[in-house]
Short mmCIF file of C-alpha atoms in Angstrom, two decimals:
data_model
loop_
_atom_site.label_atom_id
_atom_site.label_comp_id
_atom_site.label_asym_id
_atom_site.label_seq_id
_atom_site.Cartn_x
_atom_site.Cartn_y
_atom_site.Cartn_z
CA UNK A 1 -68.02 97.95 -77.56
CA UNK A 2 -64.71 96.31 -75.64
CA UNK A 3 -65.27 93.73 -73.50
CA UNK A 4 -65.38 94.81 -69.73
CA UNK A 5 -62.35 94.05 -67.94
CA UNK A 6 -64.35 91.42 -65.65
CA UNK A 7 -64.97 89.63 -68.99
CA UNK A 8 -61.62 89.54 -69.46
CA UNK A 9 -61.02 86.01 -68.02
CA UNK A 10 -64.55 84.41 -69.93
CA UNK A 11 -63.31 85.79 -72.95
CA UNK A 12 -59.69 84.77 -72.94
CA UNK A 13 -60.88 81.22 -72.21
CA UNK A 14 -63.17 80.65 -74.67
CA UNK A 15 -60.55 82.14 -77.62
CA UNK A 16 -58.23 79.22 -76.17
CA UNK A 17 -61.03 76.53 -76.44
CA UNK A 18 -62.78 77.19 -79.44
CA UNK A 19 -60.17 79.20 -81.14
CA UNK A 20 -56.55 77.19 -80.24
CA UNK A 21 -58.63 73.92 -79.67
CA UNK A 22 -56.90 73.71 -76.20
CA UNK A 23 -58.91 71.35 -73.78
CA UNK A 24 -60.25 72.57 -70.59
CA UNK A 25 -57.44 71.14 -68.41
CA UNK A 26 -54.90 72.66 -70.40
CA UNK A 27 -56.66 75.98 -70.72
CA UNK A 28 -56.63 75.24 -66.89
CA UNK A 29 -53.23 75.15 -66.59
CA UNK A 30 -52.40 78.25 -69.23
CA UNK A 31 -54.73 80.65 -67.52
CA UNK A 32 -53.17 79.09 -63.65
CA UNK A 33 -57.25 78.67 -62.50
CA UNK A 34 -59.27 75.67 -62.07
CA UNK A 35 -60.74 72.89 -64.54
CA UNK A 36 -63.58 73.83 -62.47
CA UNK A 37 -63.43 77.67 -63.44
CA UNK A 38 -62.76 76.85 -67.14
CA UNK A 39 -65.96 74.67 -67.40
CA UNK A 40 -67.91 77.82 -65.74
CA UNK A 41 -66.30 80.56 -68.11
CA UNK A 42 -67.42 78.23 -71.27
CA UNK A 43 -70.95 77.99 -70.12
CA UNK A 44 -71.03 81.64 -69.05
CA UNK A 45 -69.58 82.87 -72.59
CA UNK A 46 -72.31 80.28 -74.51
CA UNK A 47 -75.00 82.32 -72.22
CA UNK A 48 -73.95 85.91 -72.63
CA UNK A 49 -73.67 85.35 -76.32
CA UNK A 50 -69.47 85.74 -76.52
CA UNK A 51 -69.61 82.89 -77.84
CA UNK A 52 -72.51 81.13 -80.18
CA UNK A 53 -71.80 77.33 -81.34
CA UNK A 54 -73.23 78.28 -85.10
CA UNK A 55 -71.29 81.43 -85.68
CA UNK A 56 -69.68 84.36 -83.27
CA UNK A 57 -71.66 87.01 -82.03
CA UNK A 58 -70.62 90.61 -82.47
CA UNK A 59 -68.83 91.22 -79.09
CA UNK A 60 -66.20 87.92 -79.95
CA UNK A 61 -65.66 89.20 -83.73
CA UNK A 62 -64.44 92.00 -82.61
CA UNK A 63 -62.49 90.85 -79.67
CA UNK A 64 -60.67 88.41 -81.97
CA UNK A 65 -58.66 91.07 -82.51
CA UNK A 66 -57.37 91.32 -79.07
CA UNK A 67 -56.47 87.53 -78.79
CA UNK A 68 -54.50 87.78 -82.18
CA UNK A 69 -52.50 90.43 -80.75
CA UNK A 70 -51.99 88.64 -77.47
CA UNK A 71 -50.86 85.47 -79.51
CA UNK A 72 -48.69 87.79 -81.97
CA UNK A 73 -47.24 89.59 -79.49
CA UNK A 74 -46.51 87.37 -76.37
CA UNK A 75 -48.73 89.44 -74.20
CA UNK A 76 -50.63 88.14 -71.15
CA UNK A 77 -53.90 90.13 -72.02
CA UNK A 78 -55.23 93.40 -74.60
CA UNK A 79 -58.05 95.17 -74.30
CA UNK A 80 -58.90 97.33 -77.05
CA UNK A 81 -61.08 100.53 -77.14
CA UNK A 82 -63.15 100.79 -80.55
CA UNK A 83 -63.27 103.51 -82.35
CA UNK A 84 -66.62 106.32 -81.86
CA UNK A 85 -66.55 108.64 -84.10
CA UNK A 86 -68.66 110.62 -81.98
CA UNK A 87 -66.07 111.53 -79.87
CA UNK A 88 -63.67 114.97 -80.53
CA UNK A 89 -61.05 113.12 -78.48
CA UNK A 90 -61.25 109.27 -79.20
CA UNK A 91 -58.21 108.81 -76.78
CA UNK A 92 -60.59 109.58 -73.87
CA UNK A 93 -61.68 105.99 -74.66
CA UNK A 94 -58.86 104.56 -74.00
CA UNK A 95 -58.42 106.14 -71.02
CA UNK A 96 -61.59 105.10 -69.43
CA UNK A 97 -60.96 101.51 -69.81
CA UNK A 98 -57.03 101.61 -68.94
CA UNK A 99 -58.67 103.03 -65.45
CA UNK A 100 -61.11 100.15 -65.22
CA UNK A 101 -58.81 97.49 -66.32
CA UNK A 102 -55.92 98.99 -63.96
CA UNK A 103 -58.63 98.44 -60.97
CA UNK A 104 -59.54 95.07 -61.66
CA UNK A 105 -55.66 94.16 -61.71
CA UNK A 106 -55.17 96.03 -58.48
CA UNK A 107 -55.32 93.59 -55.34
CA UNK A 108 -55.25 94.18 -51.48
CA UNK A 109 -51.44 94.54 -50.28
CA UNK A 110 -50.23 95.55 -53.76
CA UNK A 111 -47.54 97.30 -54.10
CA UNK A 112 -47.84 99.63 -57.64
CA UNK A 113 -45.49 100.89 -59.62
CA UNK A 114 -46.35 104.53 -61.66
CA UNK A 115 -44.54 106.31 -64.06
CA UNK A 116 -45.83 109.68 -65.53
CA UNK A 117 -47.07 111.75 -68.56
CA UNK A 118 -50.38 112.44 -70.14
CA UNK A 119 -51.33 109.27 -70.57
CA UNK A 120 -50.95 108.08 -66.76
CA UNK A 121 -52.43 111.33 -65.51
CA UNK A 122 -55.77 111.15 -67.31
CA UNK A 123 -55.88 107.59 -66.13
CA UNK A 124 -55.43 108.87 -62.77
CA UNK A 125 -57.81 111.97 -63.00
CA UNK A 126 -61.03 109.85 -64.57
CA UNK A 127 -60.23 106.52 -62.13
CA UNK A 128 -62.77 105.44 -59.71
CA UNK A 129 -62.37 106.01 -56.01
CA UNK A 130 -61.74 102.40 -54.26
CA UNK A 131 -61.03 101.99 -50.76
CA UNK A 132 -57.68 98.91 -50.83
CA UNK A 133 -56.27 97.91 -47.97
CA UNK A 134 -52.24 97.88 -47.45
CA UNK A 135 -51.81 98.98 -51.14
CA UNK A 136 -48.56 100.87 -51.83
CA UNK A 137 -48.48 103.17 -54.82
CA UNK A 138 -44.32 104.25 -55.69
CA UNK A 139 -43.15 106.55 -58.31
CA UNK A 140 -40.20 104.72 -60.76
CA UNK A 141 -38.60 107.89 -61.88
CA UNK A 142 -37.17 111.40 -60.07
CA UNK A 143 -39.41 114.36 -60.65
CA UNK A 144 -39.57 117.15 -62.88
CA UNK A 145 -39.72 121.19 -62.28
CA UNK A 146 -42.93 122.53 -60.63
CA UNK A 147 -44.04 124.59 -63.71
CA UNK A 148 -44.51 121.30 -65.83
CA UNK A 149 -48.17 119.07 -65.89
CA UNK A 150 -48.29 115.30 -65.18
CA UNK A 151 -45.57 115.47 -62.90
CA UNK A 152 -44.54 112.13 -61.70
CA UNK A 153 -45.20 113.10 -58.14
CA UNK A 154 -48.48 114.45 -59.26
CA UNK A 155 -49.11 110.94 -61.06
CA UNK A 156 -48.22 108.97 -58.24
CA UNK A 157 -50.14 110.77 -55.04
CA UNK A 158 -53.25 111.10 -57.32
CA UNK A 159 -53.69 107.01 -57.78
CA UNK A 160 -53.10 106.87 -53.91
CA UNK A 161 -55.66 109.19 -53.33
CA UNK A 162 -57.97 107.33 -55.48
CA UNK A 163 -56.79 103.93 -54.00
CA UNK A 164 -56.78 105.63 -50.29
CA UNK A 165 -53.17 104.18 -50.76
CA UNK A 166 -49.71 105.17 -49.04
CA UNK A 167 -48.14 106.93 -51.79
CA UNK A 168 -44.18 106.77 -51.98
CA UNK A 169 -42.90 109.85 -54.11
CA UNK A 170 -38.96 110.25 -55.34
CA UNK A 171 -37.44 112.92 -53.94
CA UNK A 172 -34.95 113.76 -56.48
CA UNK A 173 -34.45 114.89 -60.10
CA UNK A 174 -35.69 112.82 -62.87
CA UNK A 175 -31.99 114.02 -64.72
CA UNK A 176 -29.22 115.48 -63.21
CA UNK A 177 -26.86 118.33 -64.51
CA UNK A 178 -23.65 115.81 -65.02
CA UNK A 179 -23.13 112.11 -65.14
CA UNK A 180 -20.68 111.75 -61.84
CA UNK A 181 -23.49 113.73 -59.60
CA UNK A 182 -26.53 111.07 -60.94
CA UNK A 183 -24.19 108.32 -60.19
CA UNK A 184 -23.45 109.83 -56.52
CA UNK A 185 -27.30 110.77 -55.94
CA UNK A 186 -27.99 106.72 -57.07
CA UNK A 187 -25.78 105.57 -54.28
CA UNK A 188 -27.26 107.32 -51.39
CA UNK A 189 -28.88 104.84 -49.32
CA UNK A 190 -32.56 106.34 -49.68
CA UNK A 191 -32.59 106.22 -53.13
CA UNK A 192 -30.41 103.31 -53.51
CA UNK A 193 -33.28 101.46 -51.44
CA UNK A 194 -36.28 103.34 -53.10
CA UNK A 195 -34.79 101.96 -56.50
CA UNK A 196 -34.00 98.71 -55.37
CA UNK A 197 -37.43 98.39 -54.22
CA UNK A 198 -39.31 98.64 -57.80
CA UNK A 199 -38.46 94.66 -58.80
CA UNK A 200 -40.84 94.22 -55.48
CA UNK A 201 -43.80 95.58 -56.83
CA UNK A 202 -46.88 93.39 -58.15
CA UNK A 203 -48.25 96.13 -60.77
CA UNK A 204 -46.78 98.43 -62.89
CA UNK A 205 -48.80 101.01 -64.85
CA UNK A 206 -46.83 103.89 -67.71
CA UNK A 207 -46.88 104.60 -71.12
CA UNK A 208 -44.19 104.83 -73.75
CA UNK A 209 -43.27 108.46 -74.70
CA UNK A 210 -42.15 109.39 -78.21
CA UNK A 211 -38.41 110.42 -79.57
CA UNK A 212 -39.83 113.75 -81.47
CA UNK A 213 -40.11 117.82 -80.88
CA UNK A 214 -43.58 116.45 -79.14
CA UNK A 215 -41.83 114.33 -76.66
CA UNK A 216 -42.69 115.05 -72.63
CA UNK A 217 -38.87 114.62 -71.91
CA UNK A 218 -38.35 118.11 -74.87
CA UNK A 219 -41.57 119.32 -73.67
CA UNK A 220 -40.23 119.66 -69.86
CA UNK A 221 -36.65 120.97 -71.02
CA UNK A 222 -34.77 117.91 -70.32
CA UNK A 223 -33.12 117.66 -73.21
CA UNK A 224 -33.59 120.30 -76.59
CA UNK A 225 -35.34 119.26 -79.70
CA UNK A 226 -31.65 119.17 -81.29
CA UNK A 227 -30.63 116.87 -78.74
CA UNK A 228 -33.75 114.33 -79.09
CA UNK A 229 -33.08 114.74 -82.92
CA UNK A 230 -28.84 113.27 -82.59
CA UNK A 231 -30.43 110.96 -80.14
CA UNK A 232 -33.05 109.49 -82.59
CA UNK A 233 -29.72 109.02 -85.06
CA UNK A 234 -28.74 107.18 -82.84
CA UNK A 235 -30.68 104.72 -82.10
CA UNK A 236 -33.42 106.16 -79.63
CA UNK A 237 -36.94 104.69 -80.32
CA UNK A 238 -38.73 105.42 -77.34
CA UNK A 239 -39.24 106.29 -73.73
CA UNK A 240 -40.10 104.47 -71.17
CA UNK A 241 -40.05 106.22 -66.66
CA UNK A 242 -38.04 108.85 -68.36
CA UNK A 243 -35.06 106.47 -69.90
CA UNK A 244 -34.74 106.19 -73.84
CA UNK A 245 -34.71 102.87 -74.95
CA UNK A 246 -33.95 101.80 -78.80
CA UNK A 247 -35.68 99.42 -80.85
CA UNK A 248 -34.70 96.57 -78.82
CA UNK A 249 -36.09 97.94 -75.72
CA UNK A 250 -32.96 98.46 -74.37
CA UNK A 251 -31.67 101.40 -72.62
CA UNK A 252 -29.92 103.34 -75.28
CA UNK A 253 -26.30 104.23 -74.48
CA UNK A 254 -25.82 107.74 -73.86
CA UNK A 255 -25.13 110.75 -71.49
CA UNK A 256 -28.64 111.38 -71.13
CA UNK A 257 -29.46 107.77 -69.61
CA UNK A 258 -26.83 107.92 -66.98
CA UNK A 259 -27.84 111.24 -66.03
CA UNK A 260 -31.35 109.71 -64.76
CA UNK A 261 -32.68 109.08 -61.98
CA UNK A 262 -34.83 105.65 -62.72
CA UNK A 263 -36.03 102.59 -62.28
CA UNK A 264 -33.11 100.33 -64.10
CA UNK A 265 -35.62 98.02 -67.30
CA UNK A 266 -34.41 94.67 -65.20
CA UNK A 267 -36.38 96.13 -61.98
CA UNK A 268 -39.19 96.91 -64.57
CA UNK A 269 -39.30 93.46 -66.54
CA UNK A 270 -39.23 92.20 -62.62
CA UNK A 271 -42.69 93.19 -62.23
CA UNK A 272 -44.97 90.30 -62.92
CA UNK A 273 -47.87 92.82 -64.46
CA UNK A 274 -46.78 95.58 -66.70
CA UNK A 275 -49.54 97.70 -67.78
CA UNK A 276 -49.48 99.97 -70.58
CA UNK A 277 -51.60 102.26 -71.75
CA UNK A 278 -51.31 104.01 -75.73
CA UNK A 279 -53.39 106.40 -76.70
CA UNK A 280 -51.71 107.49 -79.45
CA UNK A 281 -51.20 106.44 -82.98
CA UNK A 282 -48.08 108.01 -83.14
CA UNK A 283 -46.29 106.14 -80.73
CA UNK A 284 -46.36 103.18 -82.78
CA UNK A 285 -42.36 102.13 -83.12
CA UNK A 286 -42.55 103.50 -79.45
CA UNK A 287 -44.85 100.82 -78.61
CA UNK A 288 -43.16 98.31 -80.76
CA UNK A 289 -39.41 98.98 -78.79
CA UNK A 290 -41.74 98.37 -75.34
CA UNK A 291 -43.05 95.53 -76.35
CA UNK A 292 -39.85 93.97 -77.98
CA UNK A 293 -37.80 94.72 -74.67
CA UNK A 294 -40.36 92.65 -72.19
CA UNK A 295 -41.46 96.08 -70.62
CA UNK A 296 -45.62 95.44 -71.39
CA UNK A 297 -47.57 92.26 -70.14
CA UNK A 298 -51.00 93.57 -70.58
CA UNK A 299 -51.83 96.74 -73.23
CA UNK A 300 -54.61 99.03 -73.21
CA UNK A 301 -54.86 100.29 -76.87
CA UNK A 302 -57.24 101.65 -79.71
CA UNK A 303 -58.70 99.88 -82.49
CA UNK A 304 -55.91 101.25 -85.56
CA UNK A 305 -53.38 100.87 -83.11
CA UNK A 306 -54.90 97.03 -82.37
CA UNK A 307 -54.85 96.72 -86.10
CA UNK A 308 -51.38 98.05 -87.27
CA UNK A 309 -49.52 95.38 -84.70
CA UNK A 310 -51.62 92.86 -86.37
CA UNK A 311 -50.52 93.94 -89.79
CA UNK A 312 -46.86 93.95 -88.73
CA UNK A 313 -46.90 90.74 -87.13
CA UNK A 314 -48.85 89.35 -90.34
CA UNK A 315 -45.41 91.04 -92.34
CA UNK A 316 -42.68 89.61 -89.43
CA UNK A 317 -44.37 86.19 -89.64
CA UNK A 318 -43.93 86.22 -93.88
CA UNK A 319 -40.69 87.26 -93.82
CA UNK A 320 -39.64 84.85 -91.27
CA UNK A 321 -41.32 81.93 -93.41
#
């Protein structure tokens, strides 16, 4: 199995002292804790059997593969769900540990960011109950029609609840009908303050959403599957608190975008955490655009997802060389 979130820390020390031959001081100084701490981690990790002087136990082999992706990719931490066959939905998996490793990053007086969509909402619906003092949970995008699931609203008041948090909820569309109304709607002082208020928060936790028929933004009747299709041409790769970004990670340019009511990327990449959470395989590129536009600091994936970055990293690094 994964490590446990609270592991996390042991783990990601001893990959930079035994595998990068960093010493403790400068393992130290990469993870911002004490020499102290280091020297503790290493001694815990020789005891629990993470790590065995003659050869790697079981749990470490197959963590490797979360360190390679963190050193391939630039990220801060991955955990990585394995695969159980036993399971009809393996995604429930990931779920489960997104929710632990989402309360282990939570800290009194936080102030959370939440986006919406399957993903987030099972998150939300299996987490834990914890009672957090002065923690603020705000929705990054406007909402969608009542008839639709995983709302943002819905998203957002259901990690308060769990959190016994103040939950902050957008109250206005996620897209408007026309591009001089969104723009008007931005500038009202609520909103312009709700908005402006994102690059404050300590945590943010979303998905990326897919540029296909499946899509949540086709799904809730934002835009038709003939319009995701022209959008796709040109450029689109992925969607991130209801914005499509290309393969950049950048926010694509087109009607739809300015029609949105949403967090603007910069107030995103603001956020020192940035949590996602992919469940599925087919949000791949998706993943790939989020990662390549500085929108994900710490992922939450499965085991083929863990292993096709790997592979394309492996293929970026040989063409590079």
């Amino acid at each position: 199995m994964a490590i446990r979130p609270a592991e996390q820390l042991i783990h990601k020390a001893a990959w930079l002292y035994y595998a990068h031959g960093l010493r403790q001081d400068e393992v130290a100084s990469q993870l911002n804790i004490s020499r102290a701490s280091v020297a503790m981690y290493l001694r815990k990790a020789r005891e629990t059997g993470i790590v065995n002087i003659s050869t790697s136990t079981q749990l470490f082999t197959d963590d490797v593969m979360a360190r390679k992706v963190e050193d391939g990719f630039g990220l801060d931490a991955v955990w990585i769900a394995p695969e159980n066959a036993y399971l009809a939905d393996p995604s429930t998996d990931i779920a489960v540990l997104a929710a632990s490793v989402f309360l282990e990053l939570v800290k009194k007086g936080d102030r959370i960011g939440v986006a919406w969509g399957r993903t987030v909402y099972t998150i939300a619906d299996i987490m834990s109950f914890a009672d957090l003092q002065d923690v603020t949970v705000v929705q990054l995008c406007g909402n969608l029609g009542a008839p639709y699931s995983y709302r943002p609203d819905q998203c957002t008041m259901e990690i308060a609840r769990r959190l016994n948090a103040k939950g902050l909820n957008f109250y206005a569309p996620l897209v408007l009908s026309t591009e001089e109304l969104a723009k008007s709607l931005r500038a009202e002082p609520v909103i312009r303050d709700q908005l402006a208020g994102i690059a404050d928060c300590d945590l943010a936790l979303y998905s990326v959403g897919a540029v296909d028929a499946d899509s949540h933004l086709v799904k809730c009747g934002a835009l038709s599957p003939a319009e995701m299709e022209a959008l796709r041409s040109q450029g689109a790769a992925g969607v991130i608190a209801g914005q499509i970004i290309d393969a950049r990670g950048e926010v694509l340019d087109c009607s739809y975008n300015r029609r949105v009511i949403s967090a603007a990327l910069a107030s995103l990449r603001a956020i020192e955490k940035r949590l996602m959470v992919v469940q599925e395989d087919t949000k791949f590129e998706p993943l790939l655009a989020a990662i390549a536009g500085g929108l994900c600091t710490h992922l939450v994936i499965g085991a083929h997802m863990a292993e096709r970055l790997l592979q394309y990293a492996e293929a970026a690094t040989k063409k590079a060389s």
